[in-house]
C-alpha positions as semicolon CSV with decimal commas, in nm:
position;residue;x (nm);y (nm);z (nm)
1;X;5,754;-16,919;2,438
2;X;5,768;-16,671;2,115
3;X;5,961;-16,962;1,946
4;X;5,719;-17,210;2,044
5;X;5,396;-16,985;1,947
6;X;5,569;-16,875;1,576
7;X;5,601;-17,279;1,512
8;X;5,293;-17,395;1,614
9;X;5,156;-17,096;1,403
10;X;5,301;-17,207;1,113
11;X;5,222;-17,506;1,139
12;X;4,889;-17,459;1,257
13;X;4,827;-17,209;0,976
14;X;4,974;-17,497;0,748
15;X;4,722;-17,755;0,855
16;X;4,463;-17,497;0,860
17;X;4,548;-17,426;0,463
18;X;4,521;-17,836;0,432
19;X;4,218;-17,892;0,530
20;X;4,080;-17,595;0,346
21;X;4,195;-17,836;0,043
22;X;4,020;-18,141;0,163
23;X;3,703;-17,955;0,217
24;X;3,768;-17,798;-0,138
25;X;3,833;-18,124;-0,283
26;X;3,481;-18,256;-0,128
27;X;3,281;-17,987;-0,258
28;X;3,441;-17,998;-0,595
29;X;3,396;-18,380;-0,623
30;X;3,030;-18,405;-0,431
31;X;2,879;-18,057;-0,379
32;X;2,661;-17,976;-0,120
33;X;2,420;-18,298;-0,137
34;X;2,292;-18,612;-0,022
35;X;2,655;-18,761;-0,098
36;X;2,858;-18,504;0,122
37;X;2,565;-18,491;0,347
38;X;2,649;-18,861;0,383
39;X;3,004;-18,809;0,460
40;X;2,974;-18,544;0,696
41;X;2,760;-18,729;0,941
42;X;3,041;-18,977;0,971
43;X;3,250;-18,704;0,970
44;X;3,058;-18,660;1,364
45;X;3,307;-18,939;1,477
46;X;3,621;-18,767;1,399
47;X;3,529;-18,432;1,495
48;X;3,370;-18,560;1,851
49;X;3,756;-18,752;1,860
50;X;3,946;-18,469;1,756
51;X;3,806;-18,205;2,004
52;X;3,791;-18,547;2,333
53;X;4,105;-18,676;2,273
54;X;4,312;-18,412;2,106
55;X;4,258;-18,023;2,193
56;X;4,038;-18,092;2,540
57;X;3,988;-18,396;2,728
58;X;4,327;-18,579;2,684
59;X;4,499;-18,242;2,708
60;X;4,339;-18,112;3,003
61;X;4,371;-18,439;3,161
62;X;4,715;-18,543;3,068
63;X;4,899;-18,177;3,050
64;X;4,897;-18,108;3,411
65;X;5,004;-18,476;3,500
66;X;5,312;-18,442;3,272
67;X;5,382;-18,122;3,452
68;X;5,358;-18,270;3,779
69;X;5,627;-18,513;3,723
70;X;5,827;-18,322;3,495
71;X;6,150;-18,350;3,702
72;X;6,119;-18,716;3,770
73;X;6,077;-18,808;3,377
74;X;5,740;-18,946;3,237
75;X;5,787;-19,342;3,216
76;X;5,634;-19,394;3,520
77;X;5,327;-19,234;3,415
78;X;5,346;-19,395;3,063
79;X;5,334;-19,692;3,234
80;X;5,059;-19,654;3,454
81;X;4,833;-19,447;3,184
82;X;4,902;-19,576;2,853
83;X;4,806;-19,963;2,802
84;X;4,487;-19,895;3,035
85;X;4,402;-19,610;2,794
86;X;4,491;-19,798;2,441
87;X;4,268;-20,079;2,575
88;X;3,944;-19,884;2,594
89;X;4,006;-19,695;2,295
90;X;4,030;-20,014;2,099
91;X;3,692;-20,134;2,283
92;X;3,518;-19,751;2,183
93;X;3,626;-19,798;1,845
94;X;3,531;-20,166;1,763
95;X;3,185;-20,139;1,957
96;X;3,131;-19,767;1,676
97;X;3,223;-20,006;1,420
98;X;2,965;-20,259;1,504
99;X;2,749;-20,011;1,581
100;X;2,723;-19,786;1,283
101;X;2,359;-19,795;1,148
102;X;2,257;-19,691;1,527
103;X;2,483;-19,437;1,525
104;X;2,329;-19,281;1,188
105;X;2,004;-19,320;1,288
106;X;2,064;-19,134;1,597
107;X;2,267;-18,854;1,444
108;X;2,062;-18,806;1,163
109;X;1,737;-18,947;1,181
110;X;1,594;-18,741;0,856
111;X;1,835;-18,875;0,599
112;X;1,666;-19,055;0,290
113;X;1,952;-19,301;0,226
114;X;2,174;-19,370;0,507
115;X;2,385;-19,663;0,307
116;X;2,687;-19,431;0,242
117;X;2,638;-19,253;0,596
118;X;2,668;-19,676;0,791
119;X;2,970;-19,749;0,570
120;X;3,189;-19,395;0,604
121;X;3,080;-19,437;0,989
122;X;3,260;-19,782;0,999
123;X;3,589;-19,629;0,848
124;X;3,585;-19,288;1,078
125;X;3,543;-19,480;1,367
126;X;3,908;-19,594;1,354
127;X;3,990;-19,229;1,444
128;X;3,856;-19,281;1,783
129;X;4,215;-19,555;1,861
130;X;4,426;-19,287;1,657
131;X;4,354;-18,981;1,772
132;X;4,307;-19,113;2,137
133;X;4,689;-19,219;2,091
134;X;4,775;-18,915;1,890
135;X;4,650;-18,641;2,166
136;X;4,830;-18,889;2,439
137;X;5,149;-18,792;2,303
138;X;5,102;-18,482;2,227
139;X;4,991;-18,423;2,562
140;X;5,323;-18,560;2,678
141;X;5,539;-18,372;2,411
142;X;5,354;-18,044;2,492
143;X;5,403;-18,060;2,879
144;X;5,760;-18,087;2,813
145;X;5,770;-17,798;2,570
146;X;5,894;-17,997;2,244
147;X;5,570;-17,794;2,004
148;X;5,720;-17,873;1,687
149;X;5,577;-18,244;1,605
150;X;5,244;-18,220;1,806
151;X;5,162;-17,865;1,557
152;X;5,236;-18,112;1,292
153;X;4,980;-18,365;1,351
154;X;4,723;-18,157;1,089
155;X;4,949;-18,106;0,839
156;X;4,990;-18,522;0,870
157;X;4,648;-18,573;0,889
158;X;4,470;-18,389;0,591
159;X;4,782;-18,433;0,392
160;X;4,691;-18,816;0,411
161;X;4,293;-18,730;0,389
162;X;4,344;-18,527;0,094
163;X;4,561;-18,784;-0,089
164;X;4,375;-19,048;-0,056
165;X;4,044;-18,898;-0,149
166;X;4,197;-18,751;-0,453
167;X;4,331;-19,152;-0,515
168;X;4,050;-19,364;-0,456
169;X;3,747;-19,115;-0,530
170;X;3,636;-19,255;-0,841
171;X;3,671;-19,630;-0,715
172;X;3,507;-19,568;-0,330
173;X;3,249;-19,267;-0,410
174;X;3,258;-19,054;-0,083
175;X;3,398;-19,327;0,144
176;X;3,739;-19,252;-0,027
177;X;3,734;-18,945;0,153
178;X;3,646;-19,145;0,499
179;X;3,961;-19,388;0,427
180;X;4,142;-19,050;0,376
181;X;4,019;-18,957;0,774
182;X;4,120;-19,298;0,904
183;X;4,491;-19,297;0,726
184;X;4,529;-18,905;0,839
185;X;4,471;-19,030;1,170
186;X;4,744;-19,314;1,161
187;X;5,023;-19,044;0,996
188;X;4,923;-18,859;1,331
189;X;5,078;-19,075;1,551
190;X;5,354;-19,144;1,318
191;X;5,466;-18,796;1,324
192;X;5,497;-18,803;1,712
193;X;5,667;-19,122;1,777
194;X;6,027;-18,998;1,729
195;X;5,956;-18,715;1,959
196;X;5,823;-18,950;2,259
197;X;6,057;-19,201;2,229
198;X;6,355;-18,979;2,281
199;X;6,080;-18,782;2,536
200;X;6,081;-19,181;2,701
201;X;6,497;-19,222;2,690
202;X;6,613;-18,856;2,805
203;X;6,765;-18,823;3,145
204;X;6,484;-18,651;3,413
205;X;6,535;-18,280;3,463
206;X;6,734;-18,176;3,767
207;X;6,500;-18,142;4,109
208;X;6,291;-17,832;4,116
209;X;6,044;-17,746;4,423
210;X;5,791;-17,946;4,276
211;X;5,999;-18,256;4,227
212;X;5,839;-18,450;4,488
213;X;5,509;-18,425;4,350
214;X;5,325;-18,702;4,206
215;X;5,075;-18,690;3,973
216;X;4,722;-18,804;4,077
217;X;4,630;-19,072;3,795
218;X;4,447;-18,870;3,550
219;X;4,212;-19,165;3,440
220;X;4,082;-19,191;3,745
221;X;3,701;-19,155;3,794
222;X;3,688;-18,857;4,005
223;X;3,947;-18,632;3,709
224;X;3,827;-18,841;3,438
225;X;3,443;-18,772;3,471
226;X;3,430;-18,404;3,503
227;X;3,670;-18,313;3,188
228;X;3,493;-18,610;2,964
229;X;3,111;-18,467;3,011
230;X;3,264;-18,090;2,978
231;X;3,421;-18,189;2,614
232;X;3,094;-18,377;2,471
233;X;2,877;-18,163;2,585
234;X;3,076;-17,868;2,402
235;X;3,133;-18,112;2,062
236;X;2,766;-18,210;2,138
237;X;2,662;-17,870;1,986
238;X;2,772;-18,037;1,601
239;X;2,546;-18,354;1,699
240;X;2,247;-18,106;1,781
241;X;2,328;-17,901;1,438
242;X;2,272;-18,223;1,252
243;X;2,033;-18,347;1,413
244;X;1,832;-18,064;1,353
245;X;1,944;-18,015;0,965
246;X;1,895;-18,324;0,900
247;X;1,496;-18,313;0,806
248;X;1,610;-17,959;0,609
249;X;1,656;-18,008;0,258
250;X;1,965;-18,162;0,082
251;X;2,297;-17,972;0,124
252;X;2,162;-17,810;0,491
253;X;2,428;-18,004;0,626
254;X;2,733;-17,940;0,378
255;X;2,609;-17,563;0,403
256;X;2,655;-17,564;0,824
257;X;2,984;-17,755;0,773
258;X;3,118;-17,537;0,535
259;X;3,071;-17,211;0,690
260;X;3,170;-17,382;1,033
261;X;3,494;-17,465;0,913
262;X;3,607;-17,150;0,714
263;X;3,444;-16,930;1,011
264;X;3,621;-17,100;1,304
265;X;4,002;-17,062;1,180
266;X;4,026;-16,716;1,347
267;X;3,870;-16,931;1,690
268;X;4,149;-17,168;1,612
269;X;4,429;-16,880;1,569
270;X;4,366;-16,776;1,888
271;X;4,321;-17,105;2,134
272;X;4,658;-17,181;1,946
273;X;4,808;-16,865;2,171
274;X;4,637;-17,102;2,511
275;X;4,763;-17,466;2,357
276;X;5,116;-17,302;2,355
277;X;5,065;-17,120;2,697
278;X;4,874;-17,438;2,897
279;X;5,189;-17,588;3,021
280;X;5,313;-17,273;3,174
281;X;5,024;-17,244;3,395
282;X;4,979;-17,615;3,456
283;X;5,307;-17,572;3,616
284;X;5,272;-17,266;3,781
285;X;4,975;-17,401;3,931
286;X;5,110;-17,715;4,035
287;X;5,406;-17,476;4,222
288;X;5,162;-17,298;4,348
289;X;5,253;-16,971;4,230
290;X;4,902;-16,835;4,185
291;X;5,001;-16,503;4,107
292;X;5,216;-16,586;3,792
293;X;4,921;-16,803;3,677
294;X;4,682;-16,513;3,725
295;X;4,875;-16,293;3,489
296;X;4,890;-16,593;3,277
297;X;4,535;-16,616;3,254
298;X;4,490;-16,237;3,188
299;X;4,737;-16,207;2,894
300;X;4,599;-16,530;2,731
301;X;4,246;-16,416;2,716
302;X;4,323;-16,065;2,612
303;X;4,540;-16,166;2,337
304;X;4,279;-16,470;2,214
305;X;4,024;-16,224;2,196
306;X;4,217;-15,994;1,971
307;X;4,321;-16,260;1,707
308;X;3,924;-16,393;1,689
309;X;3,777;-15,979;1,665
310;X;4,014;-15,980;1,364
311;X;3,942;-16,300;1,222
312;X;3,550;-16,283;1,259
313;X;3,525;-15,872;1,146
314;X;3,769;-16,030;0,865
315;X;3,491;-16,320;0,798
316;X;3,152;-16,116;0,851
317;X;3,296;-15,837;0,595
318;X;3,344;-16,058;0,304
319;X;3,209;-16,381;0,382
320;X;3,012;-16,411;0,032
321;X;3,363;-16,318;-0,127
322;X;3,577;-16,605;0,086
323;X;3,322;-16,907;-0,001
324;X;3,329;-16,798;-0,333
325;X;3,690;-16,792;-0,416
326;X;3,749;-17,127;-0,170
327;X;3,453;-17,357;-0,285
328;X;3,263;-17,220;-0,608
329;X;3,350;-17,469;-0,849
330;X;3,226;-17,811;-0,986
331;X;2,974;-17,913;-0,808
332;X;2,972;-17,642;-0,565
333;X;2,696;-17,377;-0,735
334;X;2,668;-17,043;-0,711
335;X;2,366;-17,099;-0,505
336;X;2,554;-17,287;-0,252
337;X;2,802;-16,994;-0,215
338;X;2,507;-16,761;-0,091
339;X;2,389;-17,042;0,129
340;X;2,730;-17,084;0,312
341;X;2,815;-16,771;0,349
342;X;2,476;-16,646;0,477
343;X;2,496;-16,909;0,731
344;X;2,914;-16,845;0,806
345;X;2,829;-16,496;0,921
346;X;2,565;-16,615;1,196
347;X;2,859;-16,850;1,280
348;X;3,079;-16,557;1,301
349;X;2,911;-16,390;1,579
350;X;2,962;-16,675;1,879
351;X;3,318;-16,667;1,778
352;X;3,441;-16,418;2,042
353;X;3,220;-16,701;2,255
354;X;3,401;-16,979;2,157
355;X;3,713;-16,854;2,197
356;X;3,665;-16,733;2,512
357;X;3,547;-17,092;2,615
358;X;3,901;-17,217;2,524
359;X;4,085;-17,013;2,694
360;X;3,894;-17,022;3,032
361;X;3,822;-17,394;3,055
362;X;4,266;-17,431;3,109
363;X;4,232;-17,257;3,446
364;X;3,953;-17,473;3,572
365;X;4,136;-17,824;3,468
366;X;4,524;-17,711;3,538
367;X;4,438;-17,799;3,897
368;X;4,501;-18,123;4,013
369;X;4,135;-18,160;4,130
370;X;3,788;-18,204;4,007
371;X;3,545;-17,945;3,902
372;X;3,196;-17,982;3,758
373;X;3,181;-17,670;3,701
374;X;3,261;-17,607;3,323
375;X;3,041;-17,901;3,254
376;X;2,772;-17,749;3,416
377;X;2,829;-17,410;3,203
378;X;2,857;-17,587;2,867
379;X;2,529;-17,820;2,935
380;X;2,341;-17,463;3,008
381;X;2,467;-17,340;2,679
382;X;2,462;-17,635;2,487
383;X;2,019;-17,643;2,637
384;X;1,983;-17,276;2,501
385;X;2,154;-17,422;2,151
386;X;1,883;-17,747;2,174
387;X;1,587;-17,492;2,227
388;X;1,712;-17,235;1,978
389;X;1,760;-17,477;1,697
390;X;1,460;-17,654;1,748
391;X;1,230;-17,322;1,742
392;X;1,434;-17,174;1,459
393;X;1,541;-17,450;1,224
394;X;1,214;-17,458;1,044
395;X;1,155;-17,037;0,978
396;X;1,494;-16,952;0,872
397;X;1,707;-17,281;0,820
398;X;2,025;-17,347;0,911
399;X;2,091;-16,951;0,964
400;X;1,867;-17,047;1,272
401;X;2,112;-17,333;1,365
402;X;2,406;-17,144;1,341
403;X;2,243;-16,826;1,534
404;X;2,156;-17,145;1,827
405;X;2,488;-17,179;1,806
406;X;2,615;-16,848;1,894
407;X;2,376;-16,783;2,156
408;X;2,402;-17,099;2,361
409;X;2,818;-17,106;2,358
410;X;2,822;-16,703;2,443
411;X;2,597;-16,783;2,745
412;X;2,887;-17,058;2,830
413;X;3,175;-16,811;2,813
414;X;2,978;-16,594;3,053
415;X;2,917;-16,860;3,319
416;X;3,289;-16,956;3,269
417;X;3,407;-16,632;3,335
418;X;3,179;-16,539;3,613
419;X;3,259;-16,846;3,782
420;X;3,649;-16,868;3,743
421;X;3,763;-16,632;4,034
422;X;3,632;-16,870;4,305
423;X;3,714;-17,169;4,153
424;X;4,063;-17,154;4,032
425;X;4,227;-16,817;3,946
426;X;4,123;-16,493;4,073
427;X;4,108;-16,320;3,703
428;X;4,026;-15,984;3,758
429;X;3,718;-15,928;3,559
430;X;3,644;-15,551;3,614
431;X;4,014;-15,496;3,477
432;X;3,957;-15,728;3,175
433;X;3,607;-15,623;3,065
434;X;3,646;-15,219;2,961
435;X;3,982;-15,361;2,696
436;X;3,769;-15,602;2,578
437;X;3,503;-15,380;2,518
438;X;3,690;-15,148;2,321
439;X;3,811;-15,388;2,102
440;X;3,464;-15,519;2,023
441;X;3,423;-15,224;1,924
442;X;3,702;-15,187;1,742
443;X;3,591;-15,512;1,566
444;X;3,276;-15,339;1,440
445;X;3,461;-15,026;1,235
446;X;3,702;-15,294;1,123
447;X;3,381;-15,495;0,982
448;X;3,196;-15,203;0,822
449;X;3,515;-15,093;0,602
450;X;3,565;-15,418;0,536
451;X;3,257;-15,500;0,388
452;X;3,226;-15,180;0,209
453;X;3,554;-15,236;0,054
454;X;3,457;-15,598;-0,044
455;X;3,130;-15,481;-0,202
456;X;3,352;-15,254;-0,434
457;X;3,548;-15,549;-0,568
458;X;3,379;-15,765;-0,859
459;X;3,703;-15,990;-0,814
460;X;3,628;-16,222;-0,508
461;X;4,002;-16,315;-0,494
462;X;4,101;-15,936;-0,518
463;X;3,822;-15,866;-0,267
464;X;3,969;-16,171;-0,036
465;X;4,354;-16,048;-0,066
466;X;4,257;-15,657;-0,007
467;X;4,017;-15,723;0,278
468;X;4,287;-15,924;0,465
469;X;4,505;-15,634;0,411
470;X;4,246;-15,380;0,552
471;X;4,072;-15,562;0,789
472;X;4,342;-15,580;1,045
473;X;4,470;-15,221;0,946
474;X;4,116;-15,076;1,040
475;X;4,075;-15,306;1,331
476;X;4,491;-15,163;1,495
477;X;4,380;-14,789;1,401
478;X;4,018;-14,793;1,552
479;X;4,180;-15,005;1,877
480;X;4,433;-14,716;1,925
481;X;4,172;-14,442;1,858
482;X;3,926;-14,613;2,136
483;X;4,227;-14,673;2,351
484;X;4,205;-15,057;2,377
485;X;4,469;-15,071;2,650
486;X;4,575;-15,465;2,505
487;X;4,672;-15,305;2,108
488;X;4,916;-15,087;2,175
489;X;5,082;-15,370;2,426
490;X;5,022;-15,619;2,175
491;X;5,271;-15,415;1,936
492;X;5,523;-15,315;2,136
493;X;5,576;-15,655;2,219
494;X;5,567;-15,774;1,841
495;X;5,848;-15,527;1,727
496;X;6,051;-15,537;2,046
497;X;6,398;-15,608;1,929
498;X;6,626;-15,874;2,152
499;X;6,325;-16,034;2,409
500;X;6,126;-16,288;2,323
């Protein structure tokens, strides 16, 4: 398990630093205008794909089948899953094609000239086929704890974005960098096929007590429903941003985008810790062994919450510091810079939110049977983020979007957790709270010396490299002065010699 979390951090961490380039390289080239504007409504379609039929839907869906059968081997279940799902991918993604000026029109209703927007639509929409296959096998690879080529995927994916954009910008405009998405999304699947077809030709593992199990068929209505309405309604948050910014003025969009994406990597960090841990408690689960997937649940969510405290005190103390040194160039203005990072420090505060969200939706899905529940706690959230953004869009911009944003998915973490003890693992919530507490507020001394130090620093690269230094050091020494029971637990185990 150490093994398998230090690769997909690297790797992770390497994609991460990847598409930090491609979003550099769009800035640079377009700004924070009607052209990137353009762009990133397309970009809707790969985003909705990415977080459907990569990190939630296909995952949740397909983990704990793998797991079920995971003595028997998985070609029966290839057999049964995989043509039926290609098939309706390839109908999703020819009926977006076709249906691309709708599609704008209903994302973004305000934009002046939606010509770009129909045409990067039509080229984004092949992501829908690629990542569909993409998250199939690393669903597959995952559940049979081979990490190294589904981490990759990323790296594949905005290494291709990023070169092609960089090829064909000055021939295809802005729809260079939406061929870019749609040959990303074919390396994706490239990078896994080795993997799954020695996966497909290795011998079964010897009989274990959950050998005779078989795995219901995960695109079945009654599995398929719940987990598909949980993951748009969570990725329908982006569609409300937009729809909302849209009427703003020019570069309301790039701004939100932006911030999202620089402010989320610390969310990311940490439902990387869950992505490594979900086959573990699929399979505990599916033994039955609710007691091991209990404690499973517990050590997830107390070590996700520590990486995203770090990450968003990290982002709130020097936010104006990080845009600068990452995007501030070309096209990108100084003006922009303020914008973004105004706007990436709302962002910052649903983070603990969103993470949380990750790491409690596993529980609800690991079982083999379906819940409405977590759809019912996102569309709650995702209602207070419609309301919010609509009353606070016009007074204070997209700072009022992203604030939506942070209220509504908070509010969804809460329902999760209040609801997960009586409908799939007893986590025990008085226990977890008072840890989590202290490190929140832990997170808050970390912040203030942070941004003090920042604000010292004329050098926003300097300010970047020392805050990243200090950040975390405040954050440990403020845990273990508070007596966050997690920290000190959380070290021992990282300088334990001899156990993974």
């Amino acid at each position: 398990m150490a093994r398998a979390a230090g690769v997909t951090a690297g790797l992770s961490a390497a994609g991460s630093v990847l598409g930090l380039v491609r979003d550099q390289g769009i800035a640079h080239l377009f700004g924070a205008g009607a052209q990137s504007d353009a762009f990133l409504v397309a970009w809707t379609v790969p985003e909705v794909a990415a977080t459907v039929l990569i990190e939630d839907a296909m995952a949740l869906l397909m983990v704990p089948a793998f797991s079920a059968v995971l003595a028997q081997g998985p070609r029966g279940l290839v057999r049964r899953t995989l043509p039926r799902l290609l098939a309706l991918l390839g109908v999703l993604t020819a009926a977006l094609a076709a249906g691309a000026p709708c599609v704008v029109r209903v994302l973004a209703p305000g934009l002046a000239d939606p010509g770009d927007a129909v045409a990067c639509t039509r080229l984004t929409a092949l992501t829908v086929l690629s990542f569909g296959a993409a998250g199939y096998l690393s669903a597959a690879l995952r559940a049979n704890r081979r990490f190294v080529a589904p981490a990759a995927i990323y790296v594949a994916y905005n290494t291709g974005t990023v070169a092609v954009l960089f090829a064909l910008h000055g021939r295809l405009g802005v729809q260079a960098a939406a061929a870019g998405v749609a040959f990303g999304g074919l390396l994706m699947i490239l990078v896994q096929l080795p993997g799954f077809a020695r996966l497909l030709t290795a011998r079964p593992a010897a009989a274990s007590a959950a050998s005779g199990s078989v795995a219901p068929n995960p695109l079945a209505l009654t599995l398929l429903a719940p987990v598909v309405v949980y993951t748009l309604s969570r990725q329908a948050q982006v569609l409300v941003e937009r729809y909302f910014a849209a009427p703003l003025p020019a570069g309301a969009i790039s701004h939100l985008n932006y911030a999202e994406k620089v402010a989320q990597l610390p969310m990311a960090l940490s439902v990387m810790i869950v992505t490594v841990t979900f086959p573990v408690l699929s399979r505990a689960l599916a033994e039955g062994d609710r007691e091991q997937a209990r404690r499973r649940v517990e050590r997830d969510l107390a070590l996700a919450c520590l990486v995203v405290l770090v990450g968003a005190s990290y982002v709130v103390a020097c936010a104006p510091q990080i845009v600068q040194f990452l995007f501030q160039r070309g096209e990108f203005t100084a003006r922009d810079t303020a914008a973004t990072a105004a706007v990436m420090r709302v962002y910052a505060l649903g983070l603990l939110g969103q993470s949380l969200v990750g790491a409690l939706v596993r529980p609800y899905f690991s079982a083999a049977r379906p819940t409405w529940y977590p759809a019912a706690a996102m569309g709650a959230g995702l209602a207070v983020t419609a309301v919010l953004d609509a009353a606070a869009a016009r007074p204070l911009g997209a700072c009022g979007i992203a604030a939506g944003n942070a209220v509504g998915i908070t509010l969804t973490a809460a329902l999760l957790l209040r609801g997960l003890g009586t409908r799939s693992v007893a986590v025990r919530a008085r226990a977890v709270a008072p840890g989590l507490a202290r490190c929140v507020l832990a997170a808050l001394a970390a912040t203030a010396a942070g941004w003090a130090l920042a604000a010292r620093l004329a050098d926003p690269a300097l300010a970047v490299a020392a805050c990243a230094v200090a950040v975390p050091a405040a954050f440990i020494a403020a845990a273990l002065a508070v007596r966050a029971p997690e920290v000190p637990h959380l070290l021992a185990t990282v300088t334990r010699k001899g156990r993974p």
